[in-house]
């Protein structure tokens, strides 16, 4: 049973819908010429540029003469509501029929035709200037469908050493999750599933679960499109780098071309049905629609839209027609002269009364007969006739924004912010007796933003904003998690002595994963706070402890899937947790430099260490030596304390206090704020597993380097130079390798003795987590919500 805005519907029962001025002729035609406004022609622009003496583009001198006003739209008449009788198998439905119209109290709405201002079509080369940008909108659209990425903290380093394939020390095997900020980024082609995570395009074999990673983009991939033999991916702009469109061979996965035009993010891309053109639309800052000629990958036409666009769809029968939706609905045609024309759809008064003036159009799909279904930000589904550019039908399908529509075989799928995927059966759209029935419904874990179905509309894959891809079977009415991910940034990764690992997420969840097969097993959720760190008890793969942003520690038992202990040793956010070698003691550090030594069995605080609290700098490292009974604390103010511990007698003694100097300015050259350590690279320290009494330290200083310091002899033994500031540090003892994650998005492995290194790229932002799992010989790196699993080959 399904509750809608107009009542309760059962599966197979007709939904509330409204029909508006439906044409009775089922034959579909192109929009009539009087509804179309031509986009500025290429020839006129070229002549203007050639005749200009100062080579300055004067837009006022090249605008075409305005076209004659369009034919008036017939007045929309007042709807007379007629209740239809429901059959024995169907409950009463408040279906509104507008076949009986009255001339009284009629209201006429103006047809707001919005001609697209043309722009000289050209293709940017690396040496050419960027196109003129329009004034950006003051605020981004509120619709979830519109992509508004946050600017990354970092940029990919231009200086990196990439080893050859036969000498690589790491092999990227798995990217965990699906991109949460992307829209329409899932393609199902044969036995291969294409999806994205960060800047990586993933091609996964559904039979073997083996992934192939296409790493050409440097920024987050926001959308995918495909045709019979080609695949296109687009990524966001960053700083001076424009957005990228990469075109791939769909069979060999070879990169065919990289195209650049848009200065800002690309909102959506789509191929025409014959694959001869690719359409790309910029986001609200640009409002530019670009038509790419796929024969030479050059810009064919550029049009500036008056309002921003959320989505685009191409006619499956006509390669020269497509529709864009956003603030309004616009129908586009590329005529025989290769000129682009546009007509803006008209909104009947019934639609405005039902949906409201502030509604936006957020999703679009064509039918096999050329009609167009469009979803709105208020949860309505509308049906449009491209011939008359008019809305002829609408009904309330969801309580919130619709972000995905898929039509096939007289069935329509709709989904969006409400997390529900609804399957509708629609009959007789070309007559006055249209019926819309809700056939089935499935609920998911987050907003639905992508979907692909098979030809029979029985099996499909659905993507949500939680970073999850779901396998859907309508016959069995089931949904199975196909690809699991994380909806928020990853704060920490912890490994058990078995085949389970834990991921601490910013949204307050602790997620437990099985390694083989890679799937999420358990999730513990704490609301209103973040999960900042996690650690397994040594020798026990069923007990895991997690630290939280409210200063609490929770210990969970995986066997019973329950919380067995909760402690509150801190008033500030806990930044790190570690067990002692024997597992009897749990040590925690917080955001103010305070550390607590806790009995892991009773939960009692044995000791509070406040030596680092004077500067209120967060604890950034906490490590136990595998060669001696020592442990250390490091804080963001570049101070490290080394402790000798006897856990049996509860005796801890500080044996070394190290303070590392730093210049009086930040890495960006600004004056150093001694109390704002978040702007600096973290202070990272770890005991060497190969040399007794030796600490590896890296942090902000005069040089980018790793120091090997012997705290017994009180001297720096040697140094290894770094090319980038380190943001994560770990050691692979069996391979004599040091792992460094950097602010410049690189994962670097360094030879422990010689200092030679190799760089690896798989992330779209700063690498904040790097952990080695000795049992499975796997390195995990994390950046944002993405986790990469690397096989250590050395």
CSV table of N, CA and C in Angstrom, one decimal, residues 404-542:
chain,number,residue,atom,x,y,z
A,404,UNK,N,15.0,10.7,-11.2
A,404,UNK,CA,15.3,9.7,-12.1
A,404,UNK,C,14.0,9.2,-12.7
A,405,UNK,N,14.0,9.1,-14.1
A,405,UNK,CA,12.9,8.5,-14.8
A,405,UNK,C,13.4,7.5,-15.8
A,406,UNK,N,12.8,6.4,-16.0
A,406,UNK,CA,13.2,5.4,-17.0
A,406,UNK,C,11.9,4.8,-17.6
A,407,UNK,N,11.8,4.9,-19.0
A,407,UNK,CA,10.6,4.4,-19.6
A,407,UNK,C,11.0,3.2,-20.6
A,408,UNK,N,10.1,2.2,-20.6
A,408,UNK,CA,10.3,1.1,-21.5
A,408,UNK,C,9.0,0.2,-21.5
A,409,UNK,N,8.6,-0.2,-22.6
A,409,UNK,CA,7.5,-1.1,-22.8
A,409,UNK,C,6.3,-0.7,-22.0
A,410,UNK,N,5.8,0.5,-22.1
A,410,UNK,CA,4.6,1.0,-21.5
A,410,UNK,C,4.7,1.0,-19.9
A,411,UNK,N,6.0,1.0,-19.4
A,411,UNK,CA,6.2,1.0,-18.0
A,411,UNK,C,7.2,2.2,-17.7
A,412,UNK,N,6.9,2.9,-16.6
A,412,UNK,CA,7.7,4.0,-16.2
A,412,UNK,C,8.3,3.8,-14.8
A,413,UNK,N,9.6,4.0,-14.6
A,413,UNK,CA,10.2,4.0,-13.3
A,413,UNK,C,10.4,5.4,-12.9
A,414,UNK,N,10.2,5.7,-11.6
A,414,UNK,CA,10.4,7.0,-11.1
A,414,UNK,C,11.0,6.9,-9.7
A,415,UNK,N,12.0,7.7,-9.4
A,415,UNK,CA,12.6,7.7,-8.1
A,415,UNK,C,13.3,9.0,-7.8
A,416,UNK,N,13.6,9.3,-6.5
A,416,UNK,CA,14.3,10.5,-6.2
A,416,UNK,C,14.5,10.6,-4.7
A,417,UNK,N,14.3,11.8,-4.2
A,417,UNK,CA,14.6,12.2,-2.8
A,417,UNK,C,13.9,11.3,-1.8
A,418,UNK,N,12.7,10.9,-2.1
A,418,UNK,CA,11.8,10.1,-1.2
A,418,UNK,C,12.4,8.7,-1.0
A,419,UNK,N,13.4,8.3,-1.7
A,419,UNK,CA,14.1,7.0,-1.6
A,419,UNK,C,13.2,5.8,-2.1
A,420,UNK,N,12.1,6.1,-2.7
A,420,UNK,CA,11.2,5.0,-3.2
A,420,UNK,C,11.4,4.9,-4.7
A,421,UNK,N,11.5,3.7,-5.2
A,421,UNK,CA,11.5,3.5,-6.7
A,421,UNK,C,10.1,2.9,-7.0
A,422,UNK,N,9.4,3.6,-7.9
A,422,UNK,CA,8.0,3.2,-8.2
A,422,UNK,C,7.9,2.7,-9.7
A,423,UNK,N,7.2,1.6,-9.9
A,423,UNK,CA,7.0,1.1,-11.2
A,423,UNK,C,5.5,1.4,-11.6
A,424,UNK,N,5.4,2.1,-12.7
A,424,UNK,CA,4.0,2.5,-13.1
A,424,UNK,C,3.7,1.8,-14.5
A,425,UNK,N,2.5,1.3,-14.6
A,425,UNK,CA,1.9,0.9,-15.9
A,425,UNK,C,1.1,1.9,-16.5
A,426,UNK,N,1.4,2.3,-17.7
A,426,UNK,CA,0.6,3.4,-18.3
A,426,UNK,C,0.1,3.0,-19.6
A,427,UNK,N,-1.2,3.2,-19.8
A,427,UNK,CA,-1.9,2.7,-21.0
A,427,UNK,C,-2.7,3.9,-21.6
A,428,UNK,N,-2.8,3.8,-23.0
A,428,UNK,CA,-3.6,4.7,-23.8
A,428,UNK,C,-3.2,6.2,-23.6
A,429,UNK,N,-1.9,6.4,-23.8
A,429,UNK,CA,-1.5,7.8,-23.7
A,429,UNK,C,-1.9,8.7,-24.9
A,430,UNK,N,-2.3,8.0,-26.0
A,430,UNK,CA,-2.7,8.7,-27.2
A,430,UNK,C,-4.2,8.9,-27.3
A,431,UNK,N,-4.9,8.6,-26.2
A,431,UNK,CA,-6.3,8.8,-26.2
A,431,UNK,C,-6.8,9.6,-25.0
A,432,UNK,N,-8.1,9.8,-24.9
A,432,UNK,CA,-8.6,10.4,-23.7
A,432,UNK,C,-8.8,9.5,-22.5
A,433,UNK,N,-8.6,8.3,-22.7
A,433,UNK,CA,-8.8,7.3,-21.7
A,433,UNK,C,-7.5,6.7,-21.1
A,434,UNK,N,-6.6,7.7,-20.8
A,434,UNK,CA,-5.3,7.3,-20.2
A,434,UNK,C,-5.5,6.7,-18.8
A,435,UNK,N,-4.8,5.6,-18.5
A,435,UNK,CA,-4.8,5.1,-17.2
A,435,UNK,C,-3.3,4.9,-16.7
A,436,UNK,N,-3.1,5.3,-15.5
A,436,UNK,CA,-1.8,5.2,-14.8
A,436,UNK,C,-2.0,4.4,-13.5
A,437,UNK,N,-1.3,3.2,-13.5
A,437,UNK,CA,-1.5,2.3,-12.3
A,437,UNK,C,-0.1,2.1,-11.7
A,438,UNK,N,-0.1,2.2,-10.4
A,438,UNK,CA,1.1,1.9,-9.6
A,438,UNK,C,1.2,0.4,-9.5
A,439,UNK,N,2.2,-0.2,-10.2
A,439,UNK,CA,2.4,-1.6,-10.2
A,439,UNK,C,3.1,-2.2,-9.0
A,440,UNK,N,4.2,-1.5,-8.7
A,440,UNK,CA,5.0,-2.0,-7.6
A,440,UNK,C,5.9,-0.9,-7.0
A,441,UNK,N,6.6,-1.1,-5.9
A,441,UNK,CA,7.4,-0.1,-5.3
A,441,UNK,C,8.5,-0.8,-4.4
A,442,UNK,N,9.7,-0.2,-4.4
A,442,UNK,CA,10.8,-0.7,-3.6
A,442,UNK,C,11.4,0.5,-2.9
A,443,UNK,N,11.8,0.3,-1.7
A,443,UNK,CA,12.5,1.4,-0.9
A,443,UNK,C,14.0,1.1,-0.8
A,444,UNK,N,14.8,2.2,-0.8
A,444,UNK,CA,16.2,2.1,-0.8
A,444,UNK,C,16.8,3.0,0.4
A,445,UNK,N,18.1,3.0,0.5
A,445,UNK,CA,18.7,3.6,1.6
A,445,UNK,C,18.9,5.1,1.5
A,446,UNK,N,18.8,5.6,0.3
A,446,UNK,CA,19.0,7.1,0.2
A,446,UNK,C,18.3,7.5,-1.1
A,447,UNK,N,18.5,8.8,-1.4
A,447,UNK,CA,17.9,9.3,-2.7
A,447,UNK,C,18.4,8.6,-3.9
A,448,UNK,N,17.5,8.3,-4.8
A,448,UNK,CA,17.8,7.6,-6.1
A,448,UNK,C,18.2,8.6,-7.1
A,449,UNK,N,19.4,8.5,-7.7
A,449,UNK,CA,19.9,9.5,-8.7
A,449,UNK,C,20.3,8.8,-10.0
A,450,UNK,N,20.3,7.5,-10.1
A,450,UNK,CA,20.7,6.9,-11.3
A,450,UNK,C,20.0,5.5,-11.4
A,451,UNK,N,19.8,5.1,-12.7
A,451,UNK,CA,19.1,3.8,-12.8
A,451,UNK,C,19.3,3.3,-14.3
A,452,UNK,N,19.4,2.0,-14.4
A,452,UNK,CA,19.5,1.4,-15.8
A,452,UNK,C,18.7,0.0,-15.7
A,453,UNK,N,17.9,-0.3,-16.7
A,453,UNK,CA,17.1,-1.5,-16.7
A,453,UNK,C,17.4,-2.3,-18.0
A,454,UNK,N,17.0,-3.6,-17.9
A,454,UNK,CA,17.2,-4.4,-19.1
A,454,UNK,C,16.0,-4.2,-20.0
A,455,UNK,N,16.0,-4.8,-21.2
A,455,UNK,CA,14.9,-4.6,-22.2
A,455,UNK,C,13.6,-5.0,-21.7
A,456,UNK,N,13.5,-6.0,-20.9
A,456,UNK,CA,12.2,-6.5,-20.4
A,456,UNK,C,11.7,-5.7,-19.2
A,457,UNK,N,12.5,-4.8,-18.7
A,457,UNK,CA,12.1,-4.0,-17.5
A,457,UNK,C,11.9,-4.9,-16.3
A,458,UNK,N,12.6,-6.0,-16.2
A,458,UNK,CA,12.5,-6.8,-15.0
A,458,UNK,C,13.7,-6.7,-14.1
A,459,UNK,N,14.9,-6.6,-14.7
A,459,UNK,CA,16.1,-6.5,-13.9
A,459,UNK,C,16.8,-5.2,-14.1
A,460,UNK,N,17.4,-4.6,-13.1
A,460,UNK,CA,18.1,-3.3,-13.3
A,460,UNK,C,19.0,-3.0,-12.1
A,461,UNK,N,19.7,-1.9,-12.3
A,461,UNK,CA,20.6,-1.4,-11.3
A,461,UNK,C,20.3,0.0,-10.9
A,462,UNK,N,20.2,0.3,-9.6
A,462,UNK,CA,19.8,1.6,-9.1
A,462,UNK,C,21.0,2.1,-8.2
A,463,UNK,N,21.3,3.4,-8.5
A,463,UNK,CA,22.3,4.1,-7.7
A,463,UNK,C,21.7,5.1,-6.7
A,464,UNK,N,22.2,5.2,-5.5
A,464,UNK,CA,21.7,6.2,-4.5
A,464,UNK,C,22.8,7.1,-4.0
A,465,UNK,N,22.5,8.1,-3.4
A,465,UNK,CA,23.4,9.1,-2.8
A,465,UNK,C,24.2,8.6,-1.6
A,466,UNK,N,23.9,7.4,-1.2
A,466,UNK,CA,24.7,6.8,-0.1
A,466,UNK,C,26.0,6.1,-0.7
A,467,UNK,N,26.2,6.2,-2.0
A,467,UNK,CA,27.3,5.5,-2.6
A,467,UNK,C,27.1,4.0,-2.8
A,468,UNK,N,25.9,3.6,-2.9
A,468,UNK,CA,25.5,2.2,-3.1
A,468,UNK,C,24.9,2.0,-4.4
A,469,UNK,N,25.2,0.8,-5.1
A,469,UNK,CA,24.5,0.4,-6.2
A,469,UNK,C,23.7,-0.9,-5.9
A,470,UNK,N,22.4,-0.9,-6.2
A,470,UNK,CA,21.5,-2.0,-5.9
A,470,UNK,C,21.1,-2.7,-7.1
A,471,UNK,N,21.1,-4.1,-7.0
A,471,UNK,CA,20.5,-4.9,-8.1
A,471,UNK,C,19.0,-5.1,-7.8
A,472,UNK,N,18.2,-4.8,-8.8
A,472,UNK,CA,16.7,-4.8,-8.6
A,472,UNK,C,16.1,-5.9,-9.5
A,473,UNK,N,15.3,-6.7,-8.9
A,473,UNK,CA,14.5,-7.8,-9.6
A,473,UNK,C,13.0,-7.5,-9.3
A,474,UNK,N,12.3,-7.0,-10.3
A,474,UNK,CA,10.9,-6.7,-10.1
A,474,UNK,C,10.0,-8.0,-10.0
A,475,UNK,N,10.5,-9.1,-10.7
A,475,UNK,CA,9.7,-10.3,-10.6
A,475,UNK,C,9.7,-10.8,-9.1
A,476,UNK,N,10.9,-10.8,-8.5
A,476,UNK,CA,10.9,-11.3,-7.1
A,476,UNK,C,10.7,-10.2,-6.1
A,477,UNK,N,10.6,-9.0,-6.6
A,477,UNK,CA,10.4,-7.8,-5.7
A,477,UNK,C,11.5,-7.7,-4.7
A,478,UNK,N,12.7,-7.8,-5.1
A,478,UNK,CA,13.9,-7.8,-4.2
A,478,UNK,C,14.9,-6.8,-4.7
A,479,UNK,N,15.7,-6.4,-3.8
A,479,UNK,CA,16.9,-5.5,-4.1
A,479,UNK,C,18.0,-6.0,-3.3
A,480,UNK,N,19.2,-6.2,-4.0
A,480,UNK,CA,20.4,-6.7,-3.4
A,480,UNK,C,21.5,-5.7,-3.5
A,481,UNK,N,22.3,-5.5,-2.5
A,481,UNK,CA,23.4,-4.5,-2.6
A,481,UNK,C,24.5,-5.1,-3.5
A,482,UNK,N,24.7,-4.4,-4.6
A,482,UNK,CA,25.7,-4.9,-5.6
A,482,UNK,C,27.1,-4.3,-5.3
A,483,UNK,N,27.1,-3.0,-5.1
A,483,UNK,CA,28.3,-2.2,-4.8
A,483,UNK,C,28.0,-1.4,-3.6
A,484,UNK,N,28.8,-1.6,-2.5
A,484,UNK,CA,28.7,-0.9,-1.3
A,484,UNK,C,29.6,0.3,-1.2
A,485,UNK,N,29.2,1.4,-0.6
A,485,UNK,CA,30.1,2.5,-0.5
A,485,UNK,C,29.8,3.3,0.8
A,486,UNK,N,30.3,4.5,0.8
A,486,UNK,CA,30.1,5.3,2.0
A,486,UNK,C,29.6,6.7,1.7
A,487,UNK,N,28.5,7.2,2.4
A,487,UNK,CA,27.9,8.4,2.0
A,487,UNK,C,28.6,9.7,2.5
A,488,UNK,N,29.6,9.5,3.3
A,488,UNK,CA,30.3,10.6,3.9
A,488,UNK,C,31.8,10.3,4.0
A,489,UNK,N,32.7,11.3,4.3
A,489,UNK,CA,34.1,11.1,4.3
A,489,UNK,C,34.6,10.0,5.3
A,490,UNK,N,35.6,9.2,4.9
A,490,UNK,CA,36.2,8.2,5.7
A,490,UNK,C,37.2,8.8,6.6
A,491,UNK,N,37.0,8.5,7.9
A,491,UNK,CA,38.0,9.1,8.9
A,491,UNK,C,39.0,8.1,9.3
A,492,UNK,N,38.7,6.8,9.3
A,492,UNK,CA,39.7,5.8,9.7
A,492,UNK,C,39.4,4.5,9.2
A,493,UNK,N,40.4,3.6,9.1
A,493,UNK,CA,40.2,2.2,8.7
A,493,UNK,C,41.0,1.3,9.7
A,494,UNK,N,40.3,0.2,10.2
A,494,UNK,CA,41.0,-0.7,11.1
A,494,UNK,C,40.8,-2.1,10.6
A,495,UNK,N,41.8,-2.9,10.9
A,495,UNK,CA,41.8,-4.3,10.4
A,495,UNK,C,41.8,-5.3,11.6
A,496,UNK,N,41.1,-6.4,11.4
A,496,UNK,CA,41.0,-7.4,12.5
A,496,UNK,C,42.1,-8.5,12.1
A,497,UNK,N,42.2,-9.4,13.0
A,497,UNK,CA,43.1,-10.5,12.8
A,497,UNK,C,42.5,-11.6,11.8
A,498,UNK,N,41.2,-11.4,11.5
A,498,UNK,CA,40.6,-12.3,10.5
A,498,UNK,C,40.4,-11.6,9.2
A,499,UNK,N,39.2,-11.8,8.6
A,499,UNK,CA,39.0,-11.2,7.3
A,499,UNK,C,38.0,-10.1,7.3
A,500,UNK,N,37.9,-9.4,8.4
A,500,UNK,CA,37.0,-8.3,8.6
A,500,UNK,C,37.8,-7.0,8.8
A,501,UNK,N,37.3,-5.9,8.2
A,501,UNK,CA,37.8,-4.6,8.5
A,501,UNK,C,36.7,-3.6,8.8
A,502,UNK,N,37.1,-2.5,9.5
A,502,UNK,CA,36.1,-1.5,10.0
A,502,UNK,C,36.4,-0.2,9.4
A,503,UNK,N,35.4,0.6,9.0
A,503,UNK,CA,35.5,1.9,8.5
A,503,UNK,C,34.8,2.9,9.3
A,504,UNK,N,35.4,3.9,9.8
A,504,UNK,CA,34.8,5.0,10.6
A,504,UNK,C,34.4,6.1,9.7
A,505,UNK,N,33.1,6.5,9.7
A,505,UNK,CA,32.6,7.4,8.7
A,505,UNK,C,32.1,8.7,9.4
A,506,UNK,N,32.2,9.8,8.7
A,506,UNK,CA,31.9,11.1,9.3
A,506,UNK,C,30.4,11.2,9.7
A,507,UNK,N,29.5,10.4,9.1
A,507,UNK,CA,28.1,10.5,9.4
A,507,UNK,C,27.7,9.8,10.6
A,508,UNK,N,28.7,9.3,11.4
A,508,UNK,CA,28.4,8.6,12.7
A,508,UNK,C,28.3,7.1,12.6
A,509,UNK,N,28.5,6.5,11.4
A,509,UNK,CA,28.4,5.1,11.2
A,509,UNK,C,29.7,4.4,11.3
A,510,UNK,N,29.7,3.2,11.9
A,510,UNK,CA,30.9,2.3,11.9
A,510,UNK,C,30.5,1.1,11.0
A,511,UNK,N,31.1,0.9,9.9
A,511,UNK,CA,30.7,-0.1,9.0
A,511,UNK,C,31.8,-1.2,8.9
A,512,UNK,N,31.3,-2.4,9.1
A,512,UNK,CA,32.2,-3.6,9.1
A,512,UNK,C,32.0,-4.3,7.8
A,513,UNK,N,33.2,-4.6,7.1
A,513,UNK,CA,33.2,-5.2,5.8
A,513,UNK,C,33.9,-6.6,5.9
A,514,UNK,N,33.4,-7.5,5.1
A,514,UNK,CA,34.1,-8.8,4.8
A,514,UNK,C,35.0,-8.5,3.6
A,515,UNK,N,36.2,-9.1,3.7
A,515,UNK,CA,37.2,-8.9,2.6
A,515,UNK,C,36.9,-9.7,1.4
A,516,UNK,N,36.6,-11.0,1.6
A,516,UNK,CA,36.3,-11.9,0.5
A,516,UNK,C,35.1,-12.7,0.8
A,517,UNK,N,34.0,-12.5,0.1
A,517,UNK,CA,33.8,-11.5,-0.9
A,517,UNK,C,33.6,-10.1,-0.3
A,518,UNK,N,34.0,-9.1,-1.0
A,518,UNK,CA,33.9,-7.7,-0.5
A,518,UNK,C,32.5,-7.3,-0.4
A,519,UNK,N,32.0,-7.3,0.8
A,519,UNK,CA,30.6,-6.8,1.1
A,519,UNK,C,30.4,-6.4,2.5
A,520,UNK,N,29.5,-5.4,2.7
A,520,UNK,CA,29.3,-4.9,4.0
A,520,UNK,C,28.5,-5.9,4.8
A,521,UNK,N,29.0,-6.2,6.1
A,521,UNK,CA,28.4,-7.2,6.9
A,521,UNK,C,27.5,-6.6,8.0
A,522,UNK,N,28.0,-5.6,8.7
A,522,UNK,CA,27.3,-5.0,9.8
A,522,UNK,C,27.5,-3.5,9.8
A,523,UNK,N,26.5,-2.7,10.3
A,523,UNK,CA,26.7,-1.3,10.4
A,523,UNK,C,26.1,-0.8,11.7
A,524,UNK,N,26.9,-0.1,12.5
A,524,UNK,CA,26.5,0.5,13.8
A,524,UNK,C,26.4,2.0,13.6
A,525,UNK,N,25.2,2.5,13.8
A,525,UNK,CA,24.9,4.0,13.5
A,525,UNK,C,24.7,4.7,14.8
A,526,UNK,N,25.4,5.8,15.0
A,526,UNK,CA,25.2,6.7,16.1
A,526,UNK,C,24.8,8.1,15.5
A,527,UNK,N,23.7,8.6,15.9
A,527,UNK,CA,23.2,9.8,15.3
A,527,UNK,C,23.8,11.1,16.0
A,528,UNK,N,23.7,12.2,15.3
A,528,UNK,CA,24.1,13.5,15.8
A,528,UNK,C,25.6,13.6,16.2
A,529,UNK,N,26.4,12.7,15.7
A,529,UNK,CA,27.9,12.9,16.0
A,529,UNK,C,28.6,12.1,14.9
A,530,UNK,N,29.9,12.3,14.8
A,530,UNK,CA,30.7,11.6,13.8
A,530,UNK,C,31.5,10.5,14.4
A,531,UNK,N,31.7,9.4,13.6
A,531,UNK,CA,32.6,8.3,14.0
A,531,UNK,C,34.0,8.7,13.5
A,532,UNK,N,34.9,8.9,14.4
A,532,UNK,CA,36.2,9.5,14.1
A,532,UNK,C,37.4,8.5,13.9
A,533,UNK,N,37.3,7.4,14.6
A,533,UNK,CA,38.4,6.4,14.6
A,533,UNK,C,37.9,5.0,15.1
A,534,UNK,N,38.6,4.0,14.7
A,534,UNK,CA,38.2,2.6,15.1
A,534,UNK,C,39.5,1.8,15.3
A,535,UNK,N,39.3,0.7,16.1
A,535,UNK,CA,40.5,-0.2,16.3
A,535,UNK,C,39.9,-1.6,16.8
A,536,UNK,N,40.5,-2.7,16.3
A,536,UNK,CA,40.1,-4.0,16.7
A,536,UNK,C,41.1,-4.4,17.9
A,537,UNK,N,40.5,-5.2,18.8
A,537,UNK,CA,41.3,-5.7,19.9
A,537,UNK,C,42.2,-6.8,19.3
A,538,UNK,N,43.5,-6.7,19.7
A,538,UNK,CA,44.5,-7.7,19.2
A,538,UNK,C,44.1,-9.1,19.5
A,539,UNK,N,44.1,-10.0,18.4
A,539,UNK,CA,43.8,-11.4,18.6
A,539,UNK,C,42.3,-11.7,18.7
A,540,UNK,N,41.5,-10.7,18.5
A,540,UNK,CA,40.0,-10.9,18.6
A,540,UNK,C,39.3,-10.2,17.5
A,541,UNK,N,38.8,-10.9,16.5
A,541,UNK,CA,38.2,-10.3,15.3
A,541,UNK,C,36.8,-10.0,15.5
A,542,UNK,N,36.2,-10.2,16.7
A,542,UNK,CA,34.8,-9.9,17.0
A,542,UNK,C,34.6,-8.7,17.8
